[in-house]
Coordinates of C-alpha atoms in Angstrom, one line a residue:
Chain A
E3 CA -8.5 -17.3 6.2
A4 CA -6.0 -15.6 8.5
G5 CA -4.4 -12.4 7.0
V6 CA -1.0 -11.1 7.0
A7 CA 0.5 -10.8 10.5
Q8 CA 3.1 -8.2 11.5
S9 CA 4.7 -7.3 14.7
P10 CA 5.3 -5.3 16.7
R11 CA 2.4 -2.8 15.8
Y12 CA 4.3 0.2 17.3
K13 CA 8.0 0.9 18.0
I14 CA 9.7 4.0 19.3
I15 CA 13.5 4.1 19.2
E16 CA 16.3 6.8 19.2
K17 CA 18.3 7.5 16.2
R18 CA 21.3 5.3 15.5
Q19 CA 19.5 2.3 17.3
S20 CA 18.6 -0.8 15.5
V21 CA 15.1 -2.2 15.0
A22 CA 13.5 -5.2 13.3
F23 CA 10.2 -6.0 12.1
W24 CA 8.5 -9.4 11.5
C25 CA 6.0 -10.5 9.0
N26 CA 4.1 -13.7 8.5
P27 CA 2.4 -13.8 5.2
I28 CA -0.9 -15.7 4.2
S29 CA -0.2 -19.4 4.1
G30 CA 0.7 -20.5 0.6
H31 CA 1.6 -17.0 -0.7
A32 CA 5.0 -17.3 -2.4
T33 CA 5.4 -13.6 -2.9
L34 CA 6.1 -11.3 -0.1
Y35 CA 6.6 -7.3 -0.2
W36 CA 7.9 -4.8 2.3
Y37 CA 6.7 -1.2 1.8
Q38 CA 7.4 2.0 3.6
Q39 CA 4.6 4.5 4.1
I40 CA 5.5 8.0 5.3
L41 CA 2.8 9.9 6.7
G42 CA 0.6 11.5 4.0
Q43 CA 2.0 9.5 1.2
G44 CA 1.3 6.3 -0.6
P45 CA 3.3 3.1 0.3
K46 CA 6.8 2.7 -1.5
L47 CA 8.1 -0.8 -2.3
L48 CA 11.3 -1.6 -0.5
I49 CA 11.8 -5.2 -1.4
Q50 CA 10.0 -8.1 -3.0
F51 CA 10.6 -11.8 -2.4
Q52 CA 9.6 -14.8 -4.4
N53 CA 9.8 -17.6 -2.0
N54 CA 13.2 -17.0 -0.4
G55 CA 14.7 -15.2 -3.4
V56 CA 14.8 -11.4 -3.9
V57 CA 12.9 -10.3 -7.0
D58 CA 13.4 -6.5 -6.5
D59 CA 15.3 -4.5 -3.9
S60 CA 16.1 -1.5 -6.1
Q61 CA 14.5 0.9 -3.6
L62 CA 16.0 -0.6 -0.5
P63 CA 18.5 1.7 1.1
K64 CA 21.1 -1.1 1.5
D65 CA 23.5 0.8 3.7
R66 CA 21.1 0.6 6.5
F67 CA 18.2 -1.6 5.6
S68 CA 18.2 -5.4 5.2
A69 CA 15.6 -8.0 4.8
E70 CA 15.6 -11.8 4.7
R71 CA 13.0 -14.6 4.1
L72 CA 15.2 -17.6 4.9
K73 CA 12.7 -20.4 4.7
G74 CA 10.4 -18.8 2.2
V75 CA 7.7 -18.1 4.6
D76 CA 8.3 -15.5 7.5
S77 CA 10.3 -12.3 6.7
T78 CA 12.3 -9.9 8.9
L79 CA 13.1 -6.2 7.9
K80 CA 16.0 -4.6 9.9
I81 CA 17.1 -1.0 10.1
Q82 CA 20.6 -0.4 11.4
P83 CA 21.2 2.4 12.4
A84 CA 18.0 4.2 12.2
K85 CA 17.6 7.8 11.1
L86 CA 15.0 10.3 11.9
E87 CA 13.6 10.1 8.3
D88 CA 12.9 6.3 8.8
S89 CA 9.9 7.3 10.8
A90 CA 7.1 5.6 8.9
V91 CA 4.6 2.8 8.7
Y92 CA 6.3 -0.4 7.5
L93 CA 3.7 -2.6 5.6
C94 CA 4.1 -6.2 4.7
A95 CA 2.0 -7.8 1.9
S96 CA 1.8 -11.1 0.4
S97 CA 0.3 -12.6 -2.9
L98 CA -0.4 -15.7 -4.7
T99 CA -0.2 -13.8 -8.1
F100 CA 1.3 -10.4 -8.5
N101 CA -2.1 -8.8 -9.1
E102 CA -3.7 -8.9 -5.7
Q103 CA -1.6 -8.1 -2.8
F104 CA -3.0 -8.6 0.8
F105 CA -1.5 -6.1 3.3
G106 CA -0.9 -6.5 6.9
P107 CA -1.7 -3.9 9.6
G108 CA 1.8 -2.4 9.5
T109 CA 4.3 -1.4 12.2
R110 CA 4.5 2.3 13.0
L111 CA 8.1 3.2 13.7
T112 CA 9.0 6.5 15.4
V113 CA 12.7 7.5 15.5
L114 CA 13.4 10.2 18.1
Chain B
G25 CA -5.8 4.2 15.4
E26 CA -3.2 6.6 13.9
S27 CA -3.9 8.9 11.0
V28 CA -3.0 7.5 7.6
G29 CA -2.2 11.1 6.3
L30 CA -2.6 14.6 7.6
H31 CA -2.1 16.7 4.5
L32 CA -4.0 14.7 1.9
P33 CA -6.5 16.2 -0.6
T34 CA -9.9 15.6 0.9
L35 CA -13.3 14.9 -0.6
S36 CA -16.3 15.4 1.5
V37 CA -19.5 14.0 0.5
Q38 CA -23.1 13.5 1.9
E39 CA -24.2 10.0 2.9
G40 CA -26.1 8.5 -0.1
D41 CA -24.5 10.6 -2.7
N42 CA -22.0 9.4 -5.3
S43 CA -18.3 9.9 -4.9
I44 CA -15.7 10.3 -7.5
I45 CA -11.9 10.1 -6.7
N46 CA -9.4 10.9 -9.4
C47 CA -5.9 9.9 -9.9
A48 CA -3.2 10.9 -12.4
Y49 CA -0.6 8.2 -13.2
S50 CA 2.9 8.8 -14.6
N51 CA 4.0 5.8 -16.5
S52 CA 2.6 5.4 -20.0
A53 CA 4.0 1.8 -19.9
S54 CA 1.9 0.8 -16.9
D55 CA -0.4 -2.0 -17.9
Y56 CA -2.4 -2.6 -14.7
F57 CA -4.1 -0.3 -12.3
I58 CA -5.7 -1.0 -8.7
W59 CA -7.6 1.1 -6.2
Y60 CA -6.9 0.5 -2.6
K61 CA -8.9 1.7 0.5
Q62 CA -6.9 2.4 3.7
E63 CA -8.6 3.0 7.0
S64 CA -6.7 4.4 10.0
G65 CA -4.4 2.1 11.6
K66 CA -4.9 -0.6 8.9
G67 CA -3.0 -1.6 5.7
P68 CA -4.4 -1.0 2.3
Q69 CA -7.3 -3.1 1.2
F70 CA -7.9 -4.1 -2.5
I71 CA -11.1 -2.6 -4.0
I72 CA -11.1 -3.1 -7.7
D73 CA -8.4 -3.3 -10.6
I74 CA -8.5 -2.7 -14.3
R75 CA -6.2 -3.7 -17.1
S76 CA -4.9 -1.3 -19.7
N77 CA -6.8 -2.9 -22.4
M78 CA -10.1 -1.9 -20.7
D79 CA -11.6 1.6 -20.0
K80 CA -14.2 0.7 -17.6
R81 CA -14.9 -2.0 -15.0
Q82 CA -17.6 -2.2 -12.4
G83 CA -17.8 -4.0 -9.1
Q84 CA -20.4 -3.8 -6.3
R85 CA -21.0 -0.1 -5.8
V86 CA -17.8 0.8 -7.3
T87 CA -16.6 1.5 -10.9
V88 CA -13.2 2.3 -12.2
L89 CA -12.6 4.3 -15.3
L90 CA -9.4 4.5 -17.2
N91 CA -8.4 7.1 -19.8
K92 CA -5.0 6.1 -21.2
T93 CA -4.9 9.2 -23.4
V94 CA -4.6 11.6 -20.5
K95 CA -3.1 9.0 -18.1
H96 CA -6.1 9.4 -15.7
L97 CA -7.9 6.9 -13.5
S98 CA -11.1 7.5 -11.5
L99 CA -12.9 5.6 -8.8
Q100 CA -16.6 6.1 -8.6
I101 CA -18.5 5.0 -5.5
A102 CA -22.2 4.8 -5.6
A103 CA -24.5 5.7 -2.7
T104 CA -21.6 6.5 -0.4
Q105 CA -21.9 5.2 3.2
P106 CA -20.2 6.2 6.4
G107 CA -18.0 2.9 6.2
D108 CA -16.5 4.3 2.9
S109 CA -14.7 7.0 4.9
A110 CA -11.0 6.2 4.3
V111 CA -8.0 7.3 2.3
Y112 CA -8.1 5.9 -1.3
F113 CA -4.9 5.3 -3.3
C114 CA -4.4 4.3 -6.9
A115 CA -1.5 2.2 -7.8
E116 CA 0.0 1.5 -11.3
N117 CA 1.9 -1.6 -12.3
A118 CA 4.8 -1.5 -14.8
G119 CA 7.2 -4.3 -14.9
N120 CA 5.7 -6.2 -11.9
M121 CA 6.2 -3.3 -9.7
L122 CA 3.4 -1.4 -8.1
T123 CA 3.8 2.5 -7.7
F124 CA 1.2 4.2 -5.4
G125 CA -0.2 7.6 -5.9
G126 CA -0.5 10.1 -3.2
G127 CA -4.0 9.2 -1.9
T128 CA -7.3 11.2 -1.3
R129 CA -9.2 11.1 2.0
L130 CA -12.9 10.6 1.6
M131 CA -15.1 11.9 4.4
V132 CA -18.7 11.0 4.4
K133 CA -21.1 13.3 6.3
P134 CA -24.2 11.6 7.8

């Protein structure tokens, strides 16, 4: 079974630039999550989708972050404009049930 | 691959010994707990879970213990192997939202 795919794996941008990350979940998984993992910390949930609807985005900084999952499969997370403190690994996960989430390899973002 | 965390608590064990990784959780309403393993450059990988109506659950070489009185969770790894070297996170679920702890780095000495 193919796992969660993410791209790009690495991205370096300057502050105030924009960036987008892409996630393809495991086939058939209705629930998709985006997490932010700052170096030395555990992942923090940014947004959770059930099919193409948002279940929880209470921790998403909506002034600069946006996410969509238009057809209920792939998802894109965007940051516009980026700040230095956005430097982190952005993890995508998917699940059939809430209990077991499968994580992708992440995108490592460096903001200079 | 890149390092998962540079300033995490570290547990160093000899290959073949047992490892115990501890975690304190914060929300008394949490009803489900998971341990994840994260290797450098990879996403977290599910190891074992436990519901709040249990105090112990065993898997292959791993055991999770839950003490709700003091809000404490532990992961025991039997006969630790070099492949067990990674960062381990506990996560608690309340209201269908997972909150991760800070992580512990496990280093296995050959």
